[in-house]
Each structure stands twice: as C-alpha cells, then as structure tokens.
Coordinates of C-alpha atoms and ligand atoms in Angstrom, one line a residue:
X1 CA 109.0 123.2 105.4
X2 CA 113.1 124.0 104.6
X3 CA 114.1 125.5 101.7
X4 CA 116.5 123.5 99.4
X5 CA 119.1 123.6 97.1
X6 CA 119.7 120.7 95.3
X7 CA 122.7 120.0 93.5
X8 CA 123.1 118.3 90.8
X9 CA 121.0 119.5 87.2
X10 CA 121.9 115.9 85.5
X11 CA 120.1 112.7 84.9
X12 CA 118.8 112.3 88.1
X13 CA 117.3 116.0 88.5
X14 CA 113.8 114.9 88.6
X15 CA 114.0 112.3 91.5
X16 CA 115.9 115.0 93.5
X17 CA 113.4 117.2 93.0
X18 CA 110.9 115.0 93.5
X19 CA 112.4 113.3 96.7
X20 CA 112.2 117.3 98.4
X21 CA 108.9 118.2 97.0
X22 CA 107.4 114.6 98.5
X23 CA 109.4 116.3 102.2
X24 CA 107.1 119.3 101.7
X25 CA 110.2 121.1 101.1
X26 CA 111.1 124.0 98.9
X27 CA 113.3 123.9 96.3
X28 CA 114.7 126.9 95.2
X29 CA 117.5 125.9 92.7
X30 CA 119.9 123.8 91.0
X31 CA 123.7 123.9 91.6
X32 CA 125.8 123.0 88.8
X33 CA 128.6 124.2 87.4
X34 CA 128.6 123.5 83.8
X35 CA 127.5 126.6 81.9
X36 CA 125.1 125.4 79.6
X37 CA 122.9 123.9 82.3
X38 CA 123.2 127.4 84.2
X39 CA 122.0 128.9 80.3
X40 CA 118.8 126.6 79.9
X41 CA 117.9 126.0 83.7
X42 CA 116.3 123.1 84.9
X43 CA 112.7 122.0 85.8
X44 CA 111.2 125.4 85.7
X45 CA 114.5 126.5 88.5
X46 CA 117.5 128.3 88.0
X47 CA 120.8 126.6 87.4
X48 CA 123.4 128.6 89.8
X49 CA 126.9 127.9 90.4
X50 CA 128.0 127.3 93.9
X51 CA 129.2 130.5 95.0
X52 CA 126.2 131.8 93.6
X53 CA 124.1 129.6 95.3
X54 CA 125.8 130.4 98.6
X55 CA 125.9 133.6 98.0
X56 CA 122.1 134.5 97.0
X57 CA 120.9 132.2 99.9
X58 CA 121.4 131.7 103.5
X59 CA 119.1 129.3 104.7
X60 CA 119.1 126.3 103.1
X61 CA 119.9 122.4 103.4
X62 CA 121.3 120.5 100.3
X63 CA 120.2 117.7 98.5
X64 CA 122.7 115.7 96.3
X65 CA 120.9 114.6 92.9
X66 CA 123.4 112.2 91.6
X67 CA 123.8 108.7 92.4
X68 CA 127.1 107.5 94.3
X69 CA 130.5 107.5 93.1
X70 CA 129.6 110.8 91.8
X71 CA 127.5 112.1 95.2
X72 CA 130.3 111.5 97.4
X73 CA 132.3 113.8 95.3
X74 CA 129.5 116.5 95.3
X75 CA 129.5 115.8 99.3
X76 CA 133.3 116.4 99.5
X77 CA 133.3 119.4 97.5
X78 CA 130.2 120.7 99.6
X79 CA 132.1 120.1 103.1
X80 CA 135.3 122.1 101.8
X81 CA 133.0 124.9 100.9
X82 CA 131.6 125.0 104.8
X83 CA 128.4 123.2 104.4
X84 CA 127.7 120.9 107.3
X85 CA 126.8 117.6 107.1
X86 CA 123.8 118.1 109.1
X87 CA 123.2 120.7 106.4
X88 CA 122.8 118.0 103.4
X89 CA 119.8 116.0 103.3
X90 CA 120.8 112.8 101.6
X91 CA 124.2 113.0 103.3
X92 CA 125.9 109.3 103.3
X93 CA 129.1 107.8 104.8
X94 CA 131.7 107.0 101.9
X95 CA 134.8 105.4 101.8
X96 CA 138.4 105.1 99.3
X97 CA 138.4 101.7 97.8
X98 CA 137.9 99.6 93.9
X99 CA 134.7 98.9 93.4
X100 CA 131.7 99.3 91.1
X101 CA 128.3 101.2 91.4
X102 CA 126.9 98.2 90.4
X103 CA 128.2 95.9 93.1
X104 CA 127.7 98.5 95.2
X105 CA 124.1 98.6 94.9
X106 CA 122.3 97.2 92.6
X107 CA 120.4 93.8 92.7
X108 CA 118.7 92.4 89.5
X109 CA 116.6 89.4 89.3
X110 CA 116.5 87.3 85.9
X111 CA 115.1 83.9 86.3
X112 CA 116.2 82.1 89.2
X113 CA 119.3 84.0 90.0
X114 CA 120.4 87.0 91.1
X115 CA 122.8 89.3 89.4
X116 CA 124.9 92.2 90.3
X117 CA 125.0 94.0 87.4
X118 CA 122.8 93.1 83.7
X119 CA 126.6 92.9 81.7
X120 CA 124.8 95.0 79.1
X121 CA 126.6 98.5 77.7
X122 CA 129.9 99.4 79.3
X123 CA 129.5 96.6 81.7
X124 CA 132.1 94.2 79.8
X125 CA 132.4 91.2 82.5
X126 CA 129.8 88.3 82.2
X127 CA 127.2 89.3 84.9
X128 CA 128.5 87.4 88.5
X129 CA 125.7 85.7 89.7
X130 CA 124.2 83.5 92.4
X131 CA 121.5 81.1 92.1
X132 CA 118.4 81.6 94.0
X133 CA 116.7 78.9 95.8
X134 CA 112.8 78.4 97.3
X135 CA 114.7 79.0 100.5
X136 CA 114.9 83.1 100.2
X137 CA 116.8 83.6 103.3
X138 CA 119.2 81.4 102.7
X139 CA 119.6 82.4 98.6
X140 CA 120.3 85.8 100.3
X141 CA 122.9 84.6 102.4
X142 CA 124.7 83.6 99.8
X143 CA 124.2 86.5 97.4
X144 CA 125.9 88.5 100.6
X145 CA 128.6 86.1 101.0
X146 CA 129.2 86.5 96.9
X147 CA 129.2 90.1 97.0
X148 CA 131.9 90.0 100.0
X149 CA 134.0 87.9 98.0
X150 CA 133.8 89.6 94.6
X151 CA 134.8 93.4 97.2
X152 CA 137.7 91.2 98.7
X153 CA 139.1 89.9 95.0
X154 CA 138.9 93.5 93.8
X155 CA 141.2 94.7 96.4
X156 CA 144.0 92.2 94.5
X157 CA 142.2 93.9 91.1
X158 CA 141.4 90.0 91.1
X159 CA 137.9 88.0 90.8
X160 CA 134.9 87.7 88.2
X161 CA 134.5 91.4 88.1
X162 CA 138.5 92.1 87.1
X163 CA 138.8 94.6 84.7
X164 CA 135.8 95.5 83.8
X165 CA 135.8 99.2 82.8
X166 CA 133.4 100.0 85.5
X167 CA 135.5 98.8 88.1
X168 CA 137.1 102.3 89.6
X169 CA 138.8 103.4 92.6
X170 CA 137.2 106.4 94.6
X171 CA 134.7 107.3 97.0
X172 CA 131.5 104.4 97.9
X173 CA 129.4 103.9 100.8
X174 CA 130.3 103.2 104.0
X175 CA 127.5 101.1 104.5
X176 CA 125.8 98.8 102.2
X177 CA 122.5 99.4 101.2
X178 CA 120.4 98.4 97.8
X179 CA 119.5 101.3 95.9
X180 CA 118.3 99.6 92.9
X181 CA 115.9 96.1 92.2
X182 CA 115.0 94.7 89.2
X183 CA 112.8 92.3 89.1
X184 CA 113.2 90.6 85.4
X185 CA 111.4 87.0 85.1
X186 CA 111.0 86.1 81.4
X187 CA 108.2 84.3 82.1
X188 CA 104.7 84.9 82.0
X189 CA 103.9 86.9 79.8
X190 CA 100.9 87.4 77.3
X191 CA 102.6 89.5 74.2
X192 CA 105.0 87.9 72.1
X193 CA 107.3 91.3 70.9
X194 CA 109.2 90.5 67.7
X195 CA 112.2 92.3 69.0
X196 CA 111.8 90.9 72.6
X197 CA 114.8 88.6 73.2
X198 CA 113.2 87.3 76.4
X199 CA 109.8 85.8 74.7
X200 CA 111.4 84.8 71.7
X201 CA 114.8 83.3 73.2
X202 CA 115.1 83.1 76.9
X203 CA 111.5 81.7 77.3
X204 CA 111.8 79.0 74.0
X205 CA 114.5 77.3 76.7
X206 CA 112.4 77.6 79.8
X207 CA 111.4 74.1 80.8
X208 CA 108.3 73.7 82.5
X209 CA 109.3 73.0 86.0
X210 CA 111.0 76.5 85.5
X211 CA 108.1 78.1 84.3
X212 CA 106.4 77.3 87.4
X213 CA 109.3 78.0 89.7
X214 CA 109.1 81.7 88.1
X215 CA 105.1 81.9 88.2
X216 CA 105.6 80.7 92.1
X217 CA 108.6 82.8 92.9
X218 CA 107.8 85.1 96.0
X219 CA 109.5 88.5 95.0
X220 CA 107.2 89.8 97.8
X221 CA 109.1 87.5 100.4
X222 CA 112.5 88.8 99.1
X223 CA 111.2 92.2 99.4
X224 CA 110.4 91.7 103.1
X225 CA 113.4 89.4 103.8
X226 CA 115.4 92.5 102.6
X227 CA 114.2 95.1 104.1
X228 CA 113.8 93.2 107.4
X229 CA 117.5 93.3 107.3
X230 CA 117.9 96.9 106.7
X231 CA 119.3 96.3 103.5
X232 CA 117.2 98.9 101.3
X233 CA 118.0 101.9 100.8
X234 CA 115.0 104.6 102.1
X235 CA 115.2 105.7 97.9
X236 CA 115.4 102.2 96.5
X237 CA 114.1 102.2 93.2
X238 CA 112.0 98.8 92.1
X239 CA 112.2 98.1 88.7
X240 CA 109.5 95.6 87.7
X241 CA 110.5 94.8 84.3
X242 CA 110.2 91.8 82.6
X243 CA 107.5 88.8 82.7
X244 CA 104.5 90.9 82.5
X245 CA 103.3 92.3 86.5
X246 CA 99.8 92.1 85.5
X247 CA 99.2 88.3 84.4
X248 CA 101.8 87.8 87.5
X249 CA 99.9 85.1 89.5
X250 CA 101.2 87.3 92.5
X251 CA 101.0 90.4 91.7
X252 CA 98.6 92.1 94.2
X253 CA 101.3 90.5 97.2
X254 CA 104.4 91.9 94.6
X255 CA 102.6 95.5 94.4
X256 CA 102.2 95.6 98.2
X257 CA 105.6 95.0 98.8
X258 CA 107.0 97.4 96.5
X259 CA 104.5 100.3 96.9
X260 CA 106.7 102.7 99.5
X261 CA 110.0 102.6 97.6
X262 CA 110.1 104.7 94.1
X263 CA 108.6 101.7 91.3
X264 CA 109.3 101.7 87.7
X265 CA 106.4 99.7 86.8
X266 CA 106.7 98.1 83.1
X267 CA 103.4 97.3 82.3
X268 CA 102.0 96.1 78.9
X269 CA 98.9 97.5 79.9
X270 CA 96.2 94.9 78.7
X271 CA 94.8 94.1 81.8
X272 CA 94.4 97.1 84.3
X273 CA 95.1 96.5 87.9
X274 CA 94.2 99.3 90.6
X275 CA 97.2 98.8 92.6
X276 CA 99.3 99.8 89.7
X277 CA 97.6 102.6 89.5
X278 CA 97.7 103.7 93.0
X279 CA 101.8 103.0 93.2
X280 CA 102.5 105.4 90.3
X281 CA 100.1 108.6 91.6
X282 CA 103.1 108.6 94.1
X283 CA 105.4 111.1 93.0
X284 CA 108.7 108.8 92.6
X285 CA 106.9 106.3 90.2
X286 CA 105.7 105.5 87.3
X287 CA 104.0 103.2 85.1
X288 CA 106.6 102.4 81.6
X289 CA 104.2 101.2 79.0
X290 CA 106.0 100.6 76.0
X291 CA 103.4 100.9 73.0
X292 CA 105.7 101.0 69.6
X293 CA 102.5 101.9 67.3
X294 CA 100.0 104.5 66.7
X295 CA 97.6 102.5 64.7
X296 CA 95.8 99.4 65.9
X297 CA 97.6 97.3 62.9
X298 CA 101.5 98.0 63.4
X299 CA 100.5 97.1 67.2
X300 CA 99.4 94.0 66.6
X301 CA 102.3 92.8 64.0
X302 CA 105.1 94.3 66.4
X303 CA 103.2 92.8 69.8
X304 CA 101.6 89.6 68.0
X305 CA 98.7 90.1 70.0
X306 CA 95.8 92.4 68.7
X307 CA 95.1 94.2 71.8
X308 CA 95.1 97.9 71.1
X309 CA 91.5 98.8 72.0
X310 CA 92.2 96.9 75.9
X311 CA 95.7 98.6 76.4
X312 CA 94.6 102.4 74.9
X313 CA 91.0 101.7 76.8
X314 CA 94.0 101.0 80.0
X315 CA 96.1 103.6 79.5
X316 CA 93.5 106.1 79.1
X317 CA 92.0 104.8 82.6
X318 CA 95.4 105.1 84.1
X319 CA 96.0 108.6 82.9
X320 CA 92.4 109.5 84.1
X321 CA 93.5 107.7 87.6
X322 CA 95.9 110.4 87.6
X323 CA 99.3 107.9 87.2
X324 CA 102.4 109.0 86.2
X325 CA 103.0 107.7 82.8
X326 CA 106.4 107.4 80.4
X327 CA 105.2 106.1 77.0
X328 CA 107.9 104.1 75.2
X329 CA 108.7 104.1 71.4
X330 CA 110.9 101.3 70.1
X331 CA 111.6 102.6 66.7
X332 CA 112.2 99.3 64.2
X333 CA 111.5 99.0 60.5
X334 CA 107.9 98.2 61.2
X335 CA 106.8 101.2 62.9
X336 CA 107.5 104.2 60.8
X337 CA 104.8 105.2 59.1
X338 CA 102.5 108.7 59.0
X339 CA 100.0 107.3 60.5
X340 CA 101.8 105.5 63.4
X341 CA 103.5 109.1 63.9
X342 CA 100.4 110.5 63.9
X343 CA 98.5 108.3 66.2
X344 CA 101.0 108.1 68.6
X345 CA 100.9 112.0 69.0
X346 CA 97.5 112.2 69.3
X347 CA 97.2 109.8 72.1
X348 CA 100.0 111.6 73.5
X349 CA 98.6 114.9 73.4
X350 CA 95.4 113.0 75.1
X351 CA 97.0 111.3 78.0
X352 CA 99.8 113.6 78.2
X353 CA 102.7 111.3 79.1
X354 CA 105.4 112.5 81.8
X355 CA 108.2 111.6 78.4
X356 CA 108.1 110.1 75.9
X357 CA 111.1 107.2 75.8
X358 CA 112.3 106.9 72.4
X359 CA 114.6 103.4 71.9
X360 CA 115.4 101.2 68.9
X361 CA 116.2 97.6 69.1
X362 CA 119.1 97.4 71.6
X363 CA 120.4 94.3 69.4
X364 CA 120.6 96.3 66.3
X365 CA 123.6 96.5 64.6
X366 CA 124.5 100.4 65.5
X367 CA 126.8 101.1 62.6
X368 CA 124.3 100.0 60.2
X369 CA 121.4 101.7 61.6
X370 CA 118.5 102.5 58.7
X371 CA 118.2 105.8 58.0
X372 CA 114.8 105.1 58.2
X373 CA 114.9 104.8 61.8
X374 CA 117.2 107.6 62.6
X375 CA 114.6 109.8 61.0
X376 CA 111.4 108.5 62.3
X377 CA 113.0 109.0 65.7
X378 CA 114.1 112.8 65.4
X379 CA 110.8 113.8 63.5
X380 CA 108.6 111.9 66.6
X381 CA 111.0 113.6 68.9
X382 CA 110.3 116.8 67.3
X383 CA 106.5 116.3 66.8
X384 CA 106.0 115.9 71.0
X385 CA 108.3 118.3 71.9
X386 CA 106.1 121.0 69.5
X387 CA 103.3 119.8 71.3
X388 CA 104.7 120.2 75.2
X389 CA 105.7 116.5 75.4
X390 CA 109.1 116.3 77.1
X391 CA 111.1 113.6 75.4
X392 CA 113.7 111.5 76.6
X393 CA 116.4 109.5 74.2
X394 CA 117.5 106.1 75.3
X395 CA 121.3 105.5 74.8
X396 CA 119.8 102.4 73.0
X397 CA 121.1 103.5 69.3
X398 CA 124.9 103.6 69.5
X399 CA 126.9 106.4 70.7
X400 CA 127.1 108.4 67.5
X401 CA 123.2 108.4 66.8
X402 CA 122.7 108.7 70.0
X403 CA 124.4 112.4 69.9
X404 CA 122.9 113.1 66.8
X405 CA 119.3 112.0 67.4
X406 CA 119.9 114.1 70.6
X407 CA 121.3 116.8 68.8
X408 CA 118.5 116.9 66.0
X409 CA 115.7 116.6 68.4
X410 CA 117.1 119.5 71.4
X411 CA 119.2 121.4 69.2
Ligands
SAM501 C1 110.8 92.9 78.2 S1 109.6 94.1 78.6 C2 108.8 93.3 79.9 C3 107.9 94.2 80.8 C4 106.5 94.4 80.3 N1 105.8 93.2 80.0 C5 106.5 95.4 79.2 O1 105.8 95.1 78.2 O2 107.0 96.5 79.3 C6 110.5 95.4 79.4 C7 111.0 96.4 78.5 O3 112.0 95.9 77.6 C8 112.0 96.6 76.4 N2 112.7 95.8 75.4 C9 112.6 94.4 75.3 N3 113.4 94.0 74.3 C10 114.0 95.1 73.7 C11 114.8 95.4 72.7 N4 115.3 94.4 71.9 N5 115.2 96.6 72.4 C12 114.7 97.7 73.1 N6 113.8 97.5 74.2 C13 113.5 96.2 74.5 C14 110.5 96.8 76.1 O4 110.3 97.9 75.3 C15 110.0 97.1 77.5 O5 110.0 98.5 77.8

C-alpha cells in the first residue's frame, strides 16, 4: 500500500483516483496549480500546488491524471522538479513530433470500418478511415499500415488529417498503444429515439446483407486479436455505444472480452443482462443509460417504444446489483415538463446515480437554442445537486450555453 499524489484535479480526476484506489493505494492529494481548484478541492482531497505537495510529503509516488499530450507535460515538469521516473506510477515514454491525440490512440468502430477519430467538435477533417473486413487480422493490418501513413504525411503537414486544428506538435508516446475503443454499430437496436441520427438516418440506408454483417461482426475477436498484439493500453477505456449491447446477438462473448479494461457501457436498459452488471461494480466502469423522461409518457414519445416499467424495473435491479450508474438527460422540447423534472429526481434520489449527464440534441442549432431548454437544464441541474446528485454538463449545447448552463448550475 503507497501513498499517492496524483496530479492533475481536471476532467480526468476520477479515473486517477480511481485507477490508485483499485492499486490498494492511498491517495493523499491533488496537485494542481490553478487556484480555484486548490479553493474548492477535489473528490473529498485537497488541491495542493507542487511545492506544497513536495513539501508537506516525503513518501510518495505520482500518478498523472490527464490524458497524453497533456501527461507528458505534467511528466516533464515532474522530472525537473526531482521526481524520478520510477517515482510516477503511470509514467510513459514520449516523443517531439505533429500528431493528434486521436491518431495517437483512439480507435472507433461505426459500421464496418474503423475510424481514427468521430470528425465531431473541434475535429474538422472528415474522419480517415479503413474498411473492415470478416478477415479481422488482416482489417487490422491495414488500419496499422493507415495509421503509419497518415504519422508519415503529417511530418510534410501533408495527408487526410492536414490541418485539422487538432493536429499539434509536442510531446506523444513513444510507443503505440490504444487507450480508447468505441464500439458504435447502428444496428440492432430495439428503441427508435426521435433525436437519434443513427436509427433514424444511418440505419434507413443499411441494406440487409449489412445488417447481418453488423449482427455477425466479432468485436470479441478484435478485442483478442488486439490485445494479443500488445496493442491495448493496460487503462484502455471500451466504449460500447451504439447498436444496443443488450439485443447484441453476441453480447455475452463482447462482455467477456471487454470486462478487464475500464467499459463505458451504453445500455438502454430494457433487457437486463448479469454480465453488465458485473463489468460496471468494477470501479473504472459504468453503465450510461440515457433515460430523457421522468414520466412513463414523455418516454415513450421520445424512445418510441413504451418501455418504462422494464427499463426503471432494470435500472432499479442494476442499482440494487450495486453498478455504477451515470443517468443521461437529453434535454429537447419534449421533455421539459414538472412532472418529467420531478420524476426524474425522484428516481434519482432512489438509485442514486454516480452523475447525472445533462446533453441536448448535439444537432441543434446552438445559436438558436430555446430558452426553454436552457432553463429546464439549469433548474434539473440545480434540483440534483440540492439533493447530493453530482452533475455533469456535456459540451453538447454550444460553447456559450455551455458556460452559462455551467455557470448557473455550479455558480
Ligand atoms: C446512440 S445511443 C446507443 C447506445 C444505447 N443503445 C443507448 O441507448 O444508450 C448512444 C448515446 O448517444 C446519445 N445520442 C444519440 N443521438 C444523440 C443526439 N442527437 N444528441 C445527444 N445525444 C445523442 C444517446 O443519448 C446515448 O447516450
């Protein structure tokens, strides 16, 4: 048992701390040096500079909290500052050179073919891609050779990923490894969303020789063929976030492949599957139901399906199972009544929810967005956070509601 300091009090707090609790380890602090994190703390710890870290402990080992560009920074700044390498936990290998994170280590899976990045947010290139095959060793031969050619155009600022703003030069791993998977098939899936793009566009063009490719497709076999080739990174986070896992003809072989890296697990929740429930009592996972109602009605006209008594009877059995859950909000023009307020509170008070995720339609138009929305958002985000629910809002609502929904809700 080693006591630890982890640094880093930002967006990725949480998995730091939980990565050293899941060691047996002790954290005794954040480091970070912006002021207001030091004011509010973080976690139930103290937010201390470096020096005062340093100076208030001797015997410690670091862990870095933030993902790389950033980490390497932290690690640079930790080695002038005399801390050893063999000192810091998580300490990686890094290298100068113009890259992305994304390319760097991300891997996401729509349909048949993999991507590097989703092309979403401040991602401005059209996603590179390589199409995927029933031959998985072979489809990740040539995702490799892709993602060796897309490093050697960058070096002549050239290729598909060419100035896209999250192309930088700076520090990146030595060594490639996957730190991120999502898993996104658009098909099956048993709700029909009315702001889901992937049931009501990507699946209307699906033919059905590629709906059975997708119900077919081995994600287990990738899992393996990747990891057999060292590939995956010890924290890889598996997202599992489109189709729906649980009508997955192959879900019991997908669960067992993912269940000893950290899983986001979107679930719709309407059938309930023991595995799922087993993957997110471990400490780096969860289960992402996203619910959008508090009454049985609004559920039914935003999900098209009237299954609210089988997904609350779910989540309530999950909860009881003792899983990790994040309950997700997608605030639209249909969901913004009392009593969905209401009802949603009260089941959160039941099953007491890691967060709350509040979001609206990512396709909305953001200079436009009802006031109406705006508003239900900060009053829900007030309403959990009275009653002990910790709240977290999605940069899903344009960059100046964003602040202010933030701003409203945590003052
Ligand atoms: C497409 S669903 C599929 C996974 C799973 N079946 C589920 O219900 O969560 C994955 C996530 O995408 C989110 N999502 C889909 N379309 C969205 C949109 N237009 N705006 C915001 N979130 C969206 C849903 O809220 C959900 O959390």
């Amino acid at each position: 048992m080693k006591n630890v300091i982890l640094y880093g009090a930002g967006a990725r707090a949480r998995e730091g701390y939980n990565a050293v609790k899941a060691q047996g380890d002790i954290p005794l602090c954040f480091c970070d040096e912006d002021v207001l994190k030091q004011k509010s703390g973080c976690l139930g710890l103290p937010v201390l500079s470096l020096e005062q870290a340093t100076t208030k402990y001797k015997d410690f080992l670091v862990y870095v909290t933030p993902l790389p560009p950033v980490k390497f920074d932290i690690i640079s700044l930790l080695l002038d500052n005399g801390i050893g390498k063999e000192n810091i936990i998580n300490y990686e290998e890094s290298v100068i050179k113009t890259s992305c994170r994304s390319l760097e280590s991300n891997i996401l899976i729509f349909d048949h073919e993999f991507h590097y990045c989703c092309g979403l947010g401040t991602l401005h290139n059209p996603p590179p891609n390589v199409r995927m095959t029933d031959n998985i060793k072979e489809s990740v031969d040539r995702f490799l050779e892709y993602r060796r050619q897309l490093e050697d155009e960058l070096k002549s600022n050239g290729g598909a990923c060419a100035g896209c703003c999250e192309v930088k030069t700076g520090y990146f791993p030595k060594y490639y490894k996957i730190k991120s998977i999502s898993f996104s098939p658009s098909y099956p899936c048993n709700l029909r969303c009315r702001y889901c793009d992937v049931v009501n566009e990507t699946q209307k063009h699906l033919t059905s020789t590629v709906k059975q490719w997708l119900k077919d497709f081995k994600f287990d076999l990738l899992i393996n063929e990747l990891r057999h080739r060292n590939l995956l990174d010890e924290n890889c986070t598996i997202e599992l976030s489109a189709g729906e896992i649980c009508i997955n003809p192959r879900c019991d072989e997908i669960l067992d492949a993912v269940k000893d890296f950290n899983v986001i697990l979107f679930s719709n929740c309407t059938v309930y599957v023991d595995k799922i429930s087993e993957i997110c009592r471990q400490p780096h996972s969860f289960l992402l139901e996203s619910l959008d109602a508090g009454t049985r009605e609004t559920y039914a006209k935003i999900k098209g399906v009237d299954a609210w008594d089988k997904v609350i009877a779910n989540v309530r059995h999950y909860a009881d199972a003792g899983a990790n859950i994040h309950l997700k909000y997608v605030v639209t023009n249909e969901n913004v009544s009392n009593a969905d307020l209401f009802g949603f509170v009260e089941l959160c008070k039941e099953i007491k929810p890691q967060y709350v995720r509040l979001s609206c339609d990512i396709h909305s138009d953001f200079s436009n967005l009802p006031q109406t929305i705006i508003a239900f958002a900060i009053i829900l985000g007030r309403v959990c956070i009275e009653n002990g629910i910790s709240v977290l809002v999605l940069d899903h609502f344009g960059k100046a509601n964003d602040n202010f929904i933030k701003s409203q809700i945590f003052g």
